[in-house]
PDB file of C-alpha atoms in Angstrom:
ATOM      1  CA  UNK A   1     128.000 106.267  12.326  1.00  0.00           C
ATOM      2  CA  UNK A   2     126.950 109.563  10.859  1.00  0.00           C
ATOM      3  CA  UNK A   3     129.222 110.552   7.421  1.00  0.00           C
ATOM      4  CA  UNK A   4     131.116 113.561   8.213  1.00  0.00           C
ATOM      5  CA  UNK A   5     130.658 116.670   6.106  1.00  0.00           C
ATOM      6  CA  UNK A   6     133.657 118.993   5.051  1.00  0.00           C
ATOM      7  CA  UNK A   7     134.617 121.660   7.797  1.00  0.00           C
ATOM      8  CA  UNK A   8     133.634 124.367   5.319  1.00  0.00           C
ATOM      9  CA  UNK A   9     130.109 123.084   5.107  1.00  0.00           C
ATOM     10  CA  UNK A  10     127.593 126.043   5.959  1.00  0.00           C
ATOM     11  CA  UNK A  11     126.177 125.686   9.457  1.00  0.00           C
ATOM     12  CA  UNK A  12     122.412 125.693   9.870  1.00  0.00           C
ATOM     13  CA  UNK A  13     120.260 127.185  12.819  1.00  0.00           C
ATOM     14  CA  UNK A  14     120.090 123.368  14.296  1.00  0.00           C
ATOM     15  CA  UNK A  15     123.550 123.165  14.169  1.00  0.00           C
ATOM     16  CA  UNK A  16     124.160 126.374  16.102  1.00  0.00           C
ATOM     17  CA  UNK A  17     121.551 125.245  18.581  1.00  0.00           C
ATOM     18  CA  UNK A  18     123.237 121.862  19.128  1.00  0.00           C
ATOM     19  CA  UNK A  19     126.890 123.670  19.664  1.00  0.00           C
ATOM     20  CA  UNK A  20     125.192 125.915  22.278  1.00  0.00           C
ATOM     21  CA  UNK A  21     123.593 123.079  23.918  1.00  0.00           C
ATOM     22  CA  UNK A  22     126.843 121.296  24.227  1.00  0.00           C
ATOM     23  CA  UNK A  23     128.358 124.595  25.487  1.00  0.00           C
ATOM     24  CA  UNK A  24     125.612 124.772  28.120  1.00  0.00           C
ATOM     25  CA  UNK A  25     126.244 121.275  29.487  1.00  0.00           C
ATOM     26  CA  UNK A  26     129.936 121.996  29.796  1.00  0.00           C
ATOM     27  CA  UNK A  27     128.910 125.199  31.903  1.00  0.00           C
ATOM     28  CA  UNK A  28     126.654 123.058  33.928  1.00  0.00           C
ATOM     29  CA  UNK A  29     129.248 120.488  34.818  1.00  0.00           C
ATOM     30  CA  UNK A  30     132.085 122.767  35.397  1.00  0.00           C
ATOM     31  CA  UNK A  31     134.165 122.294  32.191  1.00  0.00           C
ATOM     32  CA  UNK A  32     133.612 126.155  31.330  1.00  0.00           C
ATOM     33  CA  UNK A  33     133.431 129.037  33.590  1.00  0.00           C
ATOM     34  CA  UNK A  34     130.416 131.654  32.920  1.00  0.00           C
ATOM     35  CA  UNK A  35     132.917 134.236  31.062  1.00  0.00           C
ATOM     36  CA  UNK A  36     134.228 131.572  28.700  1.00  0.00           C
ATOM     37  CA  UNK A  37     130.723 130.083  28.202  1.00  0.00           C
ATOM     38  CA  UNK A  38     129.475 133.389  27.198  1.00  0.00           C
ATOM     39  CA  UNK A  39     132.098 134.039  24.997  1.00  0.00           C
ATOM     40  CA  UNK A  40     131.737 130.707  23.020  1.00  0.00           C
ATOM     41  CA  UNK A  41     128.239 131.197  22.909  1.00  0.00           C
ATOM     42  CA  UNK A  42     128.561 134.595  21.395  1.00  0.00           C
ATOM     43  CA  UNK A  43     130.861 132.887  18.796  1.00  0.00           C
ATOM     44  CA  UNK A  44     128.665 129.933  18.263  1.00  0.00           C
ATOM     45  CA  UNK A  45     125.581 132.056  17.559  1.00  0.00           C
ATOM     46  CA  UNK A  46     127.632 134.028  14.641  1.00  0.00           C
ATOM     47  CA  UNK A  47     129.406 130.669  13.358  1.00  0.00           C
ATOM     48  CA  UNK A  48     129.226 130.331   9.553  1.00  0.00           C
ATOM     49  CA  UNK A  49     130.506 126.693   9.248  1.00  0.00           C
ATOM     50  CA  UNK A  50     130.367 123.444  10.910  1.00  0.00           C
ATOM     51  CA  UNK A  51     134.070 123.884  11.266  1.00  0.00           C
ATOM     52  CA  UNK A  52     133.769 126.769  13.140  1.00  0.00           C
ATOM     53  CA  UNK A  53     131.482 125.243  15.500  1.00  0.00           C
ATOM     54  CA  UNK A  54     133.635 122.327  15.990  1.00  0.00           C
ATOM     55  CA  UNK A  55     136.389 124.549  16.971  1.00  0.00           C
ATOM     56  CA  UNK A  56     134.247 125.663  20.055  1.00  0.00           C
ATOM     57  CA  UNK A  57     133.267 122.338  21.208  1.00  0.00           C
ATOM     58  CA  UNK A  58     135.628 119.643  20.309  1.00  0.00           C
ATOM     59  CA  UNK A  59     137.788 120.102  23.356  1.00  0.00           C
ATOM     60  CA  UNK A  60     134.935 119.394  25.668  1.00  0.00           C
ATOM     61  CA  UNK A  61     134.040 116.069  27.087  1.00  0.00           C
ATOM     62  CA  UNK A  62     130.356 114.522  26.609  1.00  0.00           C
ATOM     63  CA  UNK A  63     128.259 113.450  23.778  1.00  0.00           C
ATOM     64  CA  UNK A  64     127.513 115.947  21.174  1.00  0.00           C
ATOM     65  CA  UNK A  65     124.614 116.081  18.652  1.00  0.00           C
ATOM     66  CA  UNK A  66     126.531 118.470  16.538  1.00  0.00           C
ATOM     67  CA  UNK A  67     126.954 117.123  12.744  1.00  0.00           C
ATOM     68  CA  UNK A  68     130.212 115.616  12.305  1.00  0.00           C
ATOM     69  CA  UNK A  69     132.715 117.040  10.207  1.00  0.00           C
ATOM     70  CA  UNK A  70     135.426 115.032   7.852  1.00  0.00           C
ATOM     71  CA  UNK A  71     138.349 113.751   9.706  1.00  0.00           C
ATOM     72  CA  UNK A  72     141.215 114.173   9.961  1.00  0.00           C
ATOM     73  CA  UNK A  73     141.225 117.880  10.766  1.00  0.00           C
ATOM     74  CA  UNK A  74     144.417 117.424  12.537  1.00  0.00           C
ATOM     75  CA  UNK A  75     147.093 120.362  13.057  1.00  0.00           C
ATOM     76  CA  UNK A  76     150.542 120.468  13.923  1.00  0.00           C
ATOM     77  CA  UNK A  77     151.444 119.849  17.558  1.00  0.00           C
ATOM     78  CA  UNK A  78     150.552 123.079  19.737  1.00  0.00           C
ATOM     79  CA  UNK A  79     148.602 124.659  16.796  1.00  0.00           C
ATOM     80  CA  UNK A  80     145.101 125.939  17.156  1.00  0.00           C
ATOM     81  CA  UNK A  81     142.780 126.312  14.154  1.00  0.00           C
ATOM     82  CA  UNK A  82     140.907 129.610  13.020  1.00  0.00           C
ATOM     83  CA  UNK A  83     138.144 130.012  15.490  1.00  0.00           C
ATOM     84  CA  UNK A  84     140.218 128.204  18.171  1.00  0.00           C
ATOM     85  CA  UNK A  85     142.957 130.924  18.085  1.00  0.00           C
ATOM     86  CA  UNK A  86     140.134 133.469  18.364  1.00  0.00           C
ATOM     87  CA  UNK A  87     138.644 131.622  21.619  1.00  0.00           C
ATOM     88  CA  UNK A  88     142.277 131.596  23.257  1.00  0.00           C
ATOM     89  CA  UNK A  89     142.956 135.198  22.405  1.00  0.00           C
ATOM     90  CA  UNK A  90     139.552 136.397  23.125  1.00  0.00           C
ATOM     91  CA  UNK A  91     139.627 134.672  26.603  1.00  0.00           C
ATOM     92  CA  UNK A  92     142.580 136.228  27.526  1.00  0.00           C
ATOM     93  CA  UNK A  93     141.490 139.665  26.651  1.00  0.00           C
ATOM     94  CA  UNK A  94     138.239 139.137  28.373  1.00  0.00           C
ATOM     95  CA  UNK A  95     139.992 138.226  31.664  1.00  0.00           C
ATOM     96  CA  UNK A  96     142.072 141.301  31.399  1.00  0.00           C
ATOM     97  CA  UNK A  97     139.006 143.607  30.623  1.00  0.00           C
ATOM     98  CA  UNK A  98     136.899 142.187  33.303  1.00  0.00           C
ATOM     99  CA  UNK A  99     139.325 143.881  35.780  1.00  0.00           C
ATOM    100  CA  UNK A 100     138.404 147.265  34.449  1.00  0.00           C
ATOM    101  CA  UNK A 101     135.561 149.308  35.508  1.00  0.00           C
ATOM    102  CA  UNK A 102     132.886 149.168  32.836  1.00  0.00           C
ATOM    103  CA  UNK A 103     130.575 151.993  31.737  1.00  0.00           C
ATOM    104  CA  UNK A 104     127.422 151.827  33.838  1.00  0.00           C
ATOM    105  CA  UNK A 105     124.206 152.245  31.996  1.00  0.00           C
ATOM    106  CA  UNK A 106     121.984 152.262  34.965  1.00  0.00           C
ATOM    107  CA  UNK A 107     119.904 149.130  34.249  1.00  0.00           C
ATOM    108  CA  UNK A 108     118.477 147.823  37.717  1.00  0.00           C
ATOM    109  CA  UNK A 109     118.006 144.298  38.789  1.00  0.00           C
ATOM    110  CA  UNK A 110     114.357 143.419  37.530  1.00  0.00           C
ATOM    111  CA  UNK A 111     113.717 139.933  39.635  1.00  0.00           C
ATOM    112  CA  UNK A 112     113.736 139.757  43.406  1.00  0.00           C
ATOM    113  CA  UNK A 113     115.536 137.037  45.002  1.00  0.00           C
ATOM    114  CA  UNK A 114     112.234 135.516  45.987  1.00  0.00           C
ATOM    115  CA  UNK A 115     110.515 135.819  42.656  1.00  0.00           C
ATOM    116  CA  UNK A 116     109.416 132.507  41.489  1.00  0.00           C
ATOM    117  CA  UNK A 117     110.005 133.514  37.929  1.00  0.00           C
ATOM    118  CA  UNK A 118     113.590 132.187  38.067  1.00  0.00           C
ATOM    119  CA  UNK A 119     113.872 131.778  34.083  1.00  0.00           C
ATOM    120  CA  UNK A 120     114.538 135.591  34.224  1.00  0.00           C
ATOM    121  CA  UNK A 121     117.630 134.905  36.211  1.00  0.00           C
ATOM    122  CA  UNK A 122     119.170 137.124  38.950  1.00  0.00           C
ATOM    123  CA  UNK A 123     119.342 140.039  36.855  1.00  0.00           C
ATOM    124  CA  UNK A 124     116.306 139.462  34.896  1.00  0.00           C
ATOM    125  CA  UNK A 125     117.531 140.200  31.648  1.00  0.00           C
ATOM    126  CA  UNK A 126     114.882 138.223  30.027  1.00  0.00           C
ATOM    127  CA  UNK A 127     112.041 140.170  31.724  1.00  0.00           C
ATOM    128  CA  UNK A 128     110.049 142.428  29.391  1.00  0.00           C
ATOM    129  CA  UNK A 129     111.041 145.794  30.983  1.00  0.00           C
ATOM    130  CA  UNK A 130     114.765 144.688  31.064  1.00  0.00           C
ATOM    131  CA  UNK A 131     114.665 143.809  27.387  1.00  0.00           C
ATOM    132  CA  UNK A 132     113.334 147.386  26.675  1.00  0.00           C
ATOM    133  CA  UNK A 133     116.030 149.019  28.734  1.00  0.00           C
ATOM    134  CA  UNK A 134     118.747 147.111  27.363  1.00  0.00           C
ATOM    135  CA  UNK A 135     117.895 147.780  23.823  1.00  0.00           C
ATOM    136  CA  UNK A 136     117.396 151.280  24.729  1.00  0.00           C
ATOM    137  CA  UNK A 137     120.957 151.391  26.179  1.00  0.00           C
ATOM    138  CA  UNK A 138     122.857 149.579  23.292  1.00  0.00           C
ATOM    139  CA  UNK A 139     123.385 152.699  21.219  1.00  0.00           C
ATOM    140  CA  UNK A 140     124.720 154.637  24.302  1.00  0.00           C
ATOM    141  CA  UNK A 141     127.437 152.280  24.190  1.00  0.00           C
ATOM    142  CA  UNK A 142     127.931 151.308  20.345  1.00  0.00           C
ATOM    143  CA  UNK A 143     126.619 154.468  18.923  1.00  0.00           C
ATOM    144  CA  UNK A 144     124.146 152.816  16.681  1.00  0.00           C
ATOM    145  CA  UNK A 145     121.218 150.512  16.741  1.00  0.00           C
ATOM    146  CA  UNK A 146     122.278 148.579  13.907  1.00  0.00           C
ATOM    147  CA  UNK A 147     124.227 145.601  14.862  1.00  0.00           C
ATOM    148  CA  UNK A 148     125.234 142.201  13.803  1.00  0.00           C
ATOM    149  CA  UNK A 149     123.466 140.522  16.954  1.00  0.00           C
ATOM    150  CA  UNK A 150     122.150 140.786  20.462  1.00  0.00           C
ATOM    151  CA  UNK A 151     122.221 137.768  22.742  1.00  0.00           C
ATOM    152  CA  UNK A 152     120.339 137.793  25.882  1.00  0.00           C
ATOM    153  CA  UNK A 153     120.755 135.665  28.704  1.00  0.00           C
ATOM    154  CA  UNK A 154     119.130 135.961  32.171  1.00  0.00           C
ATOM    155  CA  UNK A 155     122.238 137.469  33.735  1.00  0.00           C
ATOM    156  CA  UNK A 156     124.080 139.058  30.925  1.00  0.00           C
ATOM    157  CA  UNK A 157     123.713 140.400  27.164  1.00  0.00           C
ATOM    158  CA  UNK A 158     126.261 140.287  24.457  1.00  0.00           C
ATOM    159  CA  UNK A 159     126.312 142.950  21.571  1.00  0.00           C
ATOM    160  CA  UNK A 160     128.021 142.239  18.409  1.00  0.00           C
ATOM    161  CA  UNK A 161     128.545 145.508  16.016  1.00  0.00           C
ATOM    162  CA  UNK A 162     130.700 146.032  12.855  1.00  0.00           C
ATOM    163  CA  UNK A 163     133.859 148.062  13.808  1.00  0.00           C
ATOM    164  CA  UNK A 164     133.241 151.322  12.066  1.00  0.00           C
ATOM    165  CA  UNK A 165     137.082 151.789  11.659  1.00  0.00           C
ATOM    166  CA  UNK A 166     137.431 148.075  10.279  1.00  0.00           C
ATOM    167  CA  UNK A 167     134.444 146.705   8.121  1.00  0.00           C
ATOM    168  CA  UNK A 168     135.564 143.101   8.355  1.00  0.00           C
ATOM    169  CA  UNK A 169     135.845 143.212  11.990  1.00  0.00           C
ATOM    170  CA  UNK A 170     133.246 142.717  14.766  1.00  0.00           C
ATOM    171  CA  UNK A 171     133.475 144.392  18.219  1.00  0.00           C
ATOM    172  CA  UNK A 172     131.572 142.420  21.115  1.00  0.00           C
ATOM    173  CA  UNK A 173     130.312 144.392  24.101  1.00  0.00           C
ATOM    174  CA  UNK A 174     129.130 142.484  27.382  1.00  0.00           C
ATOM    175  CA  UNK A 175     126.381 143.896  29.591  1.00  0.00           C
ATOM    176  CA  UNK A 176     126.808 142.311  33.186  1.00  0.00           C
ATOM    177  CA  UNK A 177     126.177 143.545  36.774  1.00  0.00           C
ATOM    178  CA  UNK A 178     125.285 147.217  35.793  1.00  0.00           C
ATOM    179  CA  UNK A 179     128.147 147.641  33.399  1.00  0.00           C
ATOM    180  CA  UNK A 180     129.128 147.606  29.874  1.00  0.00           C
ATOM    181  CA  UNK A 181     132.289 145.673  29.311  1.00  0.00           C
ATOM    182  CA  UNK A 182     134.367 145.715  26.194  1.00  0.00           C
ATOM    183  CA  UNK A 183     134.910 142.333  24.997  1.00  0.00           C
ATOM    184  CA  UNK A 184     137.158 141.557  21.762  1.00  0.00           C
ATOM    185  CA  UNK A 185     137.447 142.042  18.182  1.00  0.00           C
ATOM    186  CA  UNK A 186     136.803 139.156  15.736  1.00  0.00           C
ATOM    187  CA  UNK A 187     136.579 138.504  12.218  1.00  0.00           C
ATOM    188  CA  UNK A 188     133.250 139.582  10.480  1.00  0.00           C
ATOM    189  CA  UNK A 189     132.187 137.598   7.484  1.00  0.00           C
ATOM    190  CA  UNK A 190     131.306 139.401   4.490  1.00  0.00           C
ATOM    191  CA  UNK A 191     127.907 137.889   4.281  1.00  0.00           C
ATOM    192  CA  UNK A 192     126.994 138.976   7.564  1.00  0.00           C
ATOM    193  CA  UNK A 193     123.458 140.672   7.546  1.00  0.00           C
ATOM    194  CA  UNK A 194     123.210 143.544  10.180  1.00  0.00           C
ATOM    195  CA  UNK A 195     119.834 144.566  11.622  1.00  0.00           C
ATOM    196  CA  UNK A 196     118.258 147.561  13.074  1.00  0.00           C
ATOM    197  CA  UNK A 197     117.041 146.898  16.673  1.00  0.00           C
ATOM    198  CA  UNK A 198     114.319 149.488  16.110  1.00  0.00           C
ATOM    199  CA  UNK A 199     112.353 146.614  14.326  1.00  0.00           C
ATOM    200  CA  UNK A 200     111.996 144.597  17.438  1.00  0.00           C
ATOM    201  CA  UNK A 201     109.355 145.474  20.159  1.00  0.00           C
ATOM    202  CA  UNK A 202     110.156 144.380  23.564  1.00  0.00           C
ATOM    203  CA  UNK A 203     106.654 143.548  24.557  1.00  0.00           C
ATOM    204  CA  UNK A 204     106.816 140.948  21.552  1.00  0.00           C
ATOM    205  CA  UNK A 205     110.020 139.567  22.798  1.00  0.00           C
ATOM    206  CA  UNK A 206     108.626 139.413  26.308  1.00  0.00           C
ATOM    207  CA  UNK A 207     105.690 137.269  24.985  1.00  0.00           C
ATOM    208  CA  UNK A 208     107.931 135.056  23.194  1.00  0.00           C
ATOM    209  CA  UNK A 209     109.945 134.417  26.369  1.00  0.00           C
ATOM    210  CA  UNK A 210     106.615 134.136  28.317  1.00  0.00           C
ATOM    211  CA  UNK A 211     105.119 131.655  26.174  1.00  0.00           C
ATOM    212  CA  UNK A 212     108.416 129.490  25.472  1.00  0.00           C
ATOM    213  CA  UNK A 213     107.418 126.474  27.787  1.00  0.00           C
ATOM    214  CA  UNK A 214     104.277 125.993  25.818  1.00  0.00           C
ATOM    215  CA  UNK A 215     105.579 126.744  22.498  1.00  0.00           C
ATOM    216  CA  UNK A 216     108.446 124.313  23.007  1.00  0.00           C
ATOM    217  CA  UNK A 217     106.527 121.517  24.909  1.00  0.00           C
ATOM    218  CA  UNK A 218     108.637 121.954  28.058  1.00  0.00           C
ATOM    219  CA  UNK A 219     106.857 121.326  31.242  1.00  0.00           C
ATOM    220  CA  UNK A 220     109.958 123.256  33.055  1.00  0.00           C
ATOM    221  CA  UNK A 221     112.531 125.548  31.836  1.00  0.00           C
ATOM    222  CA  UNK A 222     115.786 125.740  33.798  1.00  0.00           C
ATOM    223  CA  UNK A 223     117.943 127.557  31.120  1.00  0.00           C
ATOM    224  CA  UNK A 224     117.003 130.049  28.325  1.00  0.00           C
ATOM    225  CA  UNK A 225     118.501 132.525  25.833  1.00  0.00           C
ATOM    226  CA  UNK A 226     117.505 134.319  22.769  1.00  0.00           C
ATOM    227  CA  UNK A 227     119.260 136.270  19.925  1.00  0.00           C
ATOM    228  CA  UNK A 228     118.273 139.006  17.903  1.00  0.00           C
ATOM    229  CA  UNK A 229     119.771 139.282  14.202  1.00  0.00           C
ATOM    230  CA  UNK A 230     119.074 138.696  10.647  1.00  0.00           C
ATOM    231  CA  UNK A 231     119.632 136.545   7.703  1.00  0.00           C
ATOM    232  CA  UNK A 232     118.778 137.017   3.934  1.00  0.00           C
ATOM    233  CA  UNK A 233     115.084 136.651   4.809  1.00  0.00           C
ATOM    234  CA  UNK A 234     115.071 139.462   7.124  1.00  0.00           C
ATOM    235  CA  UNK A 235     115.290 140.070  10.859  1.00  0.00           C
ATOM    236  CA  UNK A 236     114.833 137.115  13.283  1.00  0.00           C
ATOM    237  CA  UNK A 237     114.604 135.975  16.690  1.00  0.00           C
ATOM    238  CA  UNK A 238     115.944 132.579  17.806  1.00  0.00           C
ATOM    239  CA  UNK A 239     115.184 131.294  21.361  1.00  0.00           C
ATOM    240  CA  UNK A 240     116.648 128.079  22.886  1.00  0.00           C
ATOM    241  CA  UNK A 241     115.142 126.665  26.115  1.00  0.00           C
ATOM    242  CA  UNK A 242     116.153 123.475  28.150  1.00  0.00           C
ATOM    243  CA  UNK A 243     115.871 121.968  31.554  1.00  0.00           C
ATOM    244  CA  UNK A 244     118.018 119.581  33.668  1.00  0.00           C
ATOM    245  CA  UNK A 245     116.127 116.589  32.243  1.00  0.00           C
ATOM    246  CA  UNK A 246     117.956 116.852  28.983  1.00  0.00           C
ATOM    247  CA  UNK A 247     114.800 118.217  27.452  1.00  0.00           C
ATOM    248  CA  UNK A 248     115.123 121.289  24.943  1.00  0.00           C
ATOM    249  CA  UNK A 249     113.748 123.003  21.996  1.00  0.00           C
ATOM    250  CA  UNK A 250     114.212 126.099  20.106  1.00  0.00           C
ATOM    251  CA  UNK A 251     112.368 128.411  17.493  1.00  0.00           C
ATOM    252  CA  UNK A 252     112.891 131.269  15.251  1.00  0.00           C
ATOM    253  CA  UNK A 253     110.440 133.859  14.798  1.00  0.00           C
ATOM    254  CA  UNK A 254     109.936 137.356  12.965  1.00  0.00           C
ATOM    255  CA  UNK A 255     110.043 140.626  14.746  1.00  0.00           C
ATOM    256  CA  UNK A 256     106.293 140.499  14.839  1.00  0.00           C
ATOM    257  CA  UNK A 257     106.358 137.294  16.808  1.00  0.00           C
ATOM    258  CA  UNK A 258     105.173 135.102  14.001  1.00  0.00           C
ATOM    259  CA  UNK A 259     106.996 131.896  14.013  1.00  0.00           C
ATOM    260  CA  UNK A 260     109.172 130.856  11.210  1.00  0.00           C
ATOM    261  CA  UNK A 261     110.371 127.376  12.583  1.00  0.00           C
ATOM    262  CA  UNK A 262     109.464 125.535  15.612  1.00  0.00           C
ATOM    263  CA  UNK A 263     111.609 122.492  17.077  1.00  0.00           C
ATOM    264  CA  UNK A 264     109.596 121.205  19.912  1.00  0.00           C
ATOM    265  CA  UNK A 265     110.727 118.878  22.533  1.00  0.00           C
ATOM    266  CA  UNK A 266     109.341 115.330  21.508  1.00  0.00           C
ATOM    267  CA  UNK A 267     109.546 112.879  24.442  1.00  0.00           C
ATOM    268  CA  UNK A 268     109.447 109.893  21.586  1.00  0.00           C
ATOM    269  CA  UNK A 269     112.566 111.035  20.023  1.00  0.00           C
TER     270      UNK A 269
END
């Protein structure tokens, strides 16, 4: 049995990927609906510690590859810890907000229903032209091209940006079905590194998506998403892909498309 680390241990990219993979499985087997899945994925992408990640997945069934934390982490009956509170509150807020008409950005659906490139999704937000239009639309909703992160899924996009009126808060916006939808405000870590989206070129991002199967040694991709952000070493792209045969991999790359780290699927592991 793996020895647990303190809940405050800093999370690695691999830990975030493991948590996201568990959230994907929970969505696929019906434990999470699409909205809560999107919410938790956004939080997992920004998670700073192993404890933050466990707050997002510990209520789910199934085996997890996420590194364990020291037990017990028990709370008084009925209590929910840090990020757990944020998840509960944010889900409730999101349900209310989704009943409100959002601000349309005019981004069309990019993939026909008969298009064999199903990995782009019904809305096609992983297609190169869609990536370009979404990036161009971000400042129309947020007022800036400098954000904390952008998470692209085939059917929706989540943007986290620093709250201009509260520097230690993040505001999330979701783009889905032709509308921008306000999400929720969450805590922003003091060491969060913002990134100017102008450094990312849609054609490079589209190339990373198109080449993901070969890059990650996957014969087939059934699920894919990528995030744009930055760390102390500079702007980065993180892409995760998987299929229904429980095969997955991920890579990080610079804005020029050069790989920083690649974790390819290995059938022998």
